[in-house]
Tab-separated table of C-alpha atoms in Angstrom:
chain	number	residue	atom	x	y	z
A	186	UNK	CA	123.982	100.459	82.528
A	187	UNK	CA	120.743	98.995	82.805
A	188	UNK	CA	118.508	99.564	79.437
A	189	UNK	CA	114.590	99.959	79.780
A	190	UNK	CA	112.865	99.212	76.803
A	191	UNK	CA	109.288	100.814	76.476
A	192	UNK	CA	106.996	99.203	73.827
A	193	UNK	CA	105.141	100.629	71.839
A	194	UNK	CA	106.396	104.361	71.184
A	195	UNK	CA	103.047	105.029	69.366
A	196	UNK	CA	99.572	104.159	70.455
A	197	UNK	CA	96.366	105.389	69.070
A	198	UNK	CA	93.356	104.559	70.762
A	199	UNK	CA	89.726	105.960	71.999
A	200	UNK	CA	88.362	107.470	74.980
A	201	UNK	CA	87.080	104.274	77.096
A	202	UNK	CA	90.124	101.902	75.719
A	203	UNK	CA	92.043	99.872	78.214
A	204	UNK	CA	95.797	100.982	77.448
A	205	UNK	CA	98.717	99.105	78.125
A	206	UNK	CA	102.220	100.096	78.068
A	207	UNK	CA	105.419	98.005	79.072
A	208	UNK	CA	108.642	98.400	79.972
A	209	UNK	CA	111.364	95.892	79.870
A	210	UNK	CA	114.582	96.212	81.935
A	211	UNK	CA	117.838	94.563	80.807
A	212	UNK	CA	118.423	93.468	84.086
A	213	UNK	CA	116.666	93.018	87.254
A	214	UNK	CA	115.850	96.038	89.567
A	215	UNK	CA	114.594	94.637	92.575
A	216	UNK	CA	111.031	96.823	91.726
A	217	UNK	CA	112.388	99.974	91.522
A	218	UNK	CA	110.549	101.507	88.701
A	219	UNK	CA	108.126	104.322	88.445
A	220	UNK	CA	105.996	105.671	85.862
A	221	UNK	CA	105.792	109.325	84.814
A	222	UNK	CA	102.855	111.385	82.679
A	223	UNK	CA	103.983	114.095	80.267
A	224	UNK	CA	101.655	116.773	78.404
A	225	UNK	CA	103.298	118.988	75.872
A	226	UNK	CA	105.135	121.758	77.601
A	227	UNK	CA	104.731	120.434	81.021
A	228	UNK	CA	107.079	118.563	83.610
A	229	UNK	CA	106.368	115.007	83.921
A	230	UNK	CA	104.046	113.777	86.704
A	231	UNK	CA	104.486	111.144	88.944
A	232	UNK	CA	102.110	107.923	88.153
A	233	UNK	CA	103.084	104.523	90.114
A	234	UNK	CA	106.211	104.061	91.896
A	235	UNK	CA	107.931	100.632	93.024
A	236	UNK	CA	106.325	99.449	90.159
A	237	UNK	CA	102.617	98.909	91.600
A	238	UNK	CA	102.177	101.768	93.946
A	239	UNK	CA	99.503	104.671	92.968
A	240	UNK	CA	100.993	107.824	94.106
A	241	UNK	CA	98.731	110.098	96.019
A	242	UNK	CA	96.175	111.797	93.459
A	243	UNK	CA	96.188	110.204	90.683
A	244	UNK	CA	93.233	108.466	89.652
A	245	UNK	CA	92.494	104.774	90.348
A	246	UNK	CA	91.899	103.974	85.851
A	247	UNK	CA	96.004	104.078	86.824
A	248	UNK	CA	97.856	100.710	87.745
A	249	UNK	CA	101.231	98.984	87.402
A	250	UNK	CA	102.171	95.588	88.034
A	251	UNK	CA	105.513	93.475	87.279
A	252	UNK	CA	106.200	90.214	86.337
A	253	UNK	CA	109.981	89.683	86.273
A	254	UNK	CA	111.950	92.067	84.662
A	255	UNK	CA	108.855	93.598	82.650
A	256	UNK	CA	106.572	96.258	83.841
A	257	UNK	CA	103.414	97.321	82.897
A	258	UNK	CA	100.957	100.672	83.437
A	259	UNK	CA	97.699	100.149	82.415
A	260	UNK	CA	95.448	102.791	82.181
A	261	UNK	CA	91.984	100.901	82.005
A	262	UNK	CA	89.571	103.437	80.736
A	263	UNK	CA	91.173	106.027	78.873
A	264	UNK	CA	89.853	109.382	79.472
A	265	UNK	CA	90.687	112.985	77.922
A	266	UNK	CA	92.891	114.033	80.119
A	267	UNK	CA	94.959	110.983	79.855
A	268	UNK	CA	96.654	112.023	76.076
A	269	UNK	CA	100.308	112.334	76.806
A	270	UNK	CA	103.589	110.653	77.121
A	271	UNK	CA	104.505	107.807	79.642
A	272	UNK	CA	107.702	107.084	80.398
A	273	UNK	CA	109.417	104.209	82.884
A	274	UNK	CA	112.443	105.232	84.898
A	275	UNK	CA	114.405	103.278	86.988
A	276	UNK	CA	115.967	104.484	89.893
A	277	UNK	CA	117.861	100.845	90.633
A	278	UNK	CA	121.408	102.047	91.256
A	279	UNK	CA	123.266	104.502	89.154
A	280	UNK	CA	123.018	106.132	86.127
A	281	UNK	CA	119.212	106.189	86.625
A	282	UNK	CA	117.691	105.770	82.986
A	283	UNK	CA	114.161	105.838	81.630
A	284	UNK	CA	112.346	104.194	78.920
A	285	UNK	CA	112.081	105.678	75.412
A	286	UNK	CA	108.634	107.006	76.247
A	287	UNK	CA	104.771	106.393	74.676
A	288	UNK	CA	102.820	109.028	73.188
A	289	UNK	CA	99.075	108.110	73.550
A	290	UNK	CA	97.205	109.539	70.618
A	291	UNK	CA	93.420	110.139	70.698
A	292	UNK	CA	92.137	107.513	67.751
B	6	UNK	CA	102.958	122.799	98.548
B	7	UNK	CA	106.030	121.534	97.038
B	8	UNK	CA	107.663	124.214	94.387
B	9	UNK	CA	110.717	123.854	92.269
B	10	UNK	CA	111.446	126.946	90.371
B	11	UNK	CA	114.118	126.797	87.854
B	12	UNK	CA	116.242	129.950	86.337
B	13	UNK	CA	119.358	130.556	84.424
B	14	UNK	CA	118.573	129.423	81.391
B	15	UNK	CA	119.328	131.116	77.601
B	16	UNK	CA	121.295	130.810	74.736
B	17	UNK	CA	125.102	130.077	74.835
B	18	UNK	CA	127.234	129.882	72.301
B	19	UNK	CA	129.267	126.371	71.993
B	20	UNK	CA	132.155	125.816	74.347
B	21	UNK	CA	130.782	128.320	76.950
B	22	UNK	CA	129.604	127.938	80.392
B	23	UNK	CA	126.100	128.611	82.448
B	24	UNK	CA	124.675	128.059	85.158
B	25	UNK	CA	121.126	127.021	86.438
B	26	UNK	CA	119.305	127.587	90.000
B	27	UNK	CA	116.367	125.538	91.113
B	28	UNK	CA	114.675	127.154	94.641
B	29	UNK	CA	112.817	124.705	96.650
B	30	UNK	CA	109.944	125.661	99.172
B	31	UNK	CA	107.227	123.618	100.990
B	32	UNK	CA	108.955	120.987	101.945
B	33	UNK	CA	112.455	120.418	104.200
B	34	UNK	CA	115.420	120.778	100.876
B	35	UNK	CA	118.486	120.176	103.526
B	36	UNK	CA	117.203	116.619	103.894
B	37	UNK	CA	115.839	115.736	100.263
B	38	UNK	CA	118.255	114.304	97.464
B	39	UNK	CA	117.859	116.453	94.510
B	40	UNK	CA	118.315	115.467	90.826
B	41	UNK	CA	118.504	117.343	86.874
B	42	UNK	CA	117.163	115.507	84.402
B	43	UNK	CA	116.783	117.396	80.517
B	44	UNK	CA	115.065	116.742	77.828
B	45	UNK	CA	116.369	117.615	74.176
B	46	UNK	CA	113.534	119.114	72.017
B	47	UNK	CA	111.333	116.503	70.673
B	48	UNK	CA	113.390	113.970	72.498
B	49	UNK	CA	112.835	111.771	75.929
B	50	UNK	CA	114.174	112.538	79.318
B	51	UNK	CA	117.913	111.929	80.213
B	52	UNK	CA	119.144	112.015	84.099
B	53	UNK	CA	121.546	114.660	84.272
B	54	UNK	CA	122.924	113.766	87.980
B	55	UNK	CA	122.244	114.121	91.442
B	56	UNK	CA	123.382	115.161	94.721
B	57	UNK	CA	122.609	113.593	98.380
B	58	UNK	CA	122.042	115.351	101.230
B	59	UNK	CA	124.360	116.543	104.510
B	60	UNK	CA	124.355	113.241	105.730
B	61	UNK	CA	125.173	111.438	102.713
B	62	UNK	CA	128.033	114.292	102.736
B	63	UNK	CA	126.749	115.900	99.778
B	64	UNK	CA	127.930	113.103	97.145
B	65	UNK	CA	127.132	113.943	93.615
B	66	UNK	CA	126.727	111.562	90.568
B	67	UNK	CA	126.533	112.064	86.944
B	68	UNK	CA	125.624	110.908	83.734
B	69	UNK	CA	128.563	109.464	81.681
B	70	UNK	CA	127.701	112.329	79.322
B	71	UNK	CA	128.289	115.283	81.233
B	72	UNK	CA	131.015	113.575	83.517
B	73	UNK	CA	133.760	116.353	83.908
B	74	UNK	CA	131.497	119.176	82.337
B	75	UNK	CA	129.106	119.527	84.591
B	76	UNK	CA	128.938	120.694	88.695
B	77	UNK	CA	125.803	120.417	90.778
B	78	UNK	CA	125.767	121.867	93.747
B	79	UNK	CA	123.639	122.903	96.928
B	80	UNK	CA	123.193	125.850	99.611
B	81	UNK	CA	120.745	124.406	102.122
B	82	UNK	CA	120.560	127.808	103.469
B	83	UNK	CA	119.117	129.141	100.401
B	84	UNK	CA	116.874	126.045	99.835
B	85	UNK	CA	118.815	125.803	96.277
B	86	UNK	CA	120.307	123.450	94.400
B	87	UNK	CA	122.377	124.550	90.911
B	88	UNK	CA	124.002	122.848	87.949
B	89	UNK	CA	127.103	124.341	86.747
B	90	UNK	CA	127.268	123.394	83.078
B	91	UNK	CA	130.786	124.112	81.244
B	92	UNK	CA	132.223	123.038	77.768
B	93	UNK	CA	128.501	123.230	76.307
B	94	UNK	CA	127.927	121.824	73.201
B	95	UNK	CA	124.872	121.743	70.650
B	96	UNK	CA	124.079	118.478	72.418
B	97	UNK	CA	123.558	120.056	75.409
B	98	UNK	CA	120.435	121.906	73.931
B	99	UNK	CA	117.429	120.829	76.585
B	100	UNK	CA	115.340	121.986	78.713
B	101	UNK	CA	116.825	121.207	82.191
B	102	UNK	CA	114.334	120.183	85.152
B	103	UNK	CA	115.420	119.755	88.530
B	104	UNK	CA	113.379	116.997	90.711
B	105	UNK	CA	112.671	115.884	93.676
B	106	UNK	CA	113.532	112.226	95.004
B	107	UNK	CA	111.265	111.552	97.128
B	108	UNK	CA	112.875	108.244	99.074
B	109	UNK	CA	110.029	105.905	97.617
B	110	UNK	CA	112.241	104.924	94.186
B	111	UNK	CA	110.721	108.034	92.511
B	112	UNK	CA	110.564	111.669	91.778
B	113	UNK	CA	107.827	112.899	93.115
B	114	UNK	CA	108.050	116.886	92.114
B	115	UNK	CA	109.524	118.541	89.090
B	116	UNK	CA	110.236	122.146	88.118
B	117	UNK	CA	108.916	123.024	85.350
B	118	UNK	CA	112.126	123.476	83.541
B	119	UNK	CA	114.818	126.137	82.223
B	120	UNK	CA	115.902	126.070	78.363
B	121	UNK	CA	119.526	126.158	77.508
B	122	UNK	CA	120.373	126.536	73.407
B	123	UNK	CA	123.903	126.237	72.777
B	124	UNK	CA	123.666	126.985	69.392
B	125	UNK	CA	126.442	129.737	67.510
């Protein structure tokens, strides 16, 4: 099975903060990795998919890029809104499996 | 607009059985592959399985997990997909979202969810 590991689980910053969050696969998945917002009681929401691509909606502070077998969402001017949980999924071949997640605290 | 509604959820005692509906509408179910995914309280999300569409003759996959527990299913007709969940354990305690793949590598709608407590 192929392990994602999301770094760090915690992150406390401000409103205006650049905020970066990666994901690390154990092997390589050919970009198939997309990143999901969740607020407290709420389905997740789809962020970036095939690593880099914005989907429809969501605001441009959102990007994702790759080097390798490590992934990366940065959100470059945190706002309000943007307190939640990220996770990475990968959807390279079966079982699909997602990273361990990162709850974004307001500093 | 795209709507997954989940149902079916409650509070079943270990070793029993349940099952949960997701209706689709706003968007062509026969041809979309549909996935669960839960989420224990407090806890990240865990892919469930999936199944494929008509032309993909309906294959289903599952998480090691639930391998030989669980039973998704589909009835195009009724633009719903189910998960037939037997031999529940307190593990098993999530709320269970079905999703959307929607053929870019993603999920690109969720339900918002059914909770199942297997608790005695």
């Amino acid at each position: 099975d192929i392990q994602l590991t999301q770094s760090p689980s915690f992150l406390s910053a401000s409103v205006g903060d650049r905020v970066t969050i990666t994901c690390r696969a154990s092997q390589g998945i050919n970009s198939h990795l997309a990143w999901y917002q969740q607020k407290p009681g709420k389905a997740p929401k789809l962020l970036i998919y095939v690593a880099s691509t914005l989907q429809s909606g969501v605001p441009s502070r959102f990007s994702g890029s790759e080097s390798g077998r490590e992934f990366t969402l940065t959100i470059s001017s945190l706002q309000p809104e943007d307190f939640a949980t990220y996770y990475c999924q990968h959807l390279d071949g079966i079982p699909i499996t997602f990273g361990g997640g990162t709850k974004v605290e307001i500093k | 607009e795209v709507q997954l509604v989940e149902s079916g959820g409650g509070l079943v005692q270990p070793g029993g059985s349940l099952r949960l509906s997701c209706v689709a509408s706003g968007f062509t179910f026969s041809d979309a592959y549909m996935d669960w995914v839960r989420q224990a309280p407090g806890k990240g999300l865990e892919w469930v399985g999936r199944i494929k569409n008509k032309d993909k003759s309906y294959t289903t996959e599952y998480a090691a997990s639930v391998k030989g527990r669980f039973t998704i299913s589909r009835d195009d007709s009724k633009n719903s997909l189910y998960l037939e969940m037997n031999s529940l354990r307190d593990v098993d305690t999530a709320v269970y979202h079905c999703a959307r793949d929607g053929g870019q590598y993603s999920w690109d709608h969720w339900g918002q969810g059914a909770l199942v407590t297997v608790s005695s």
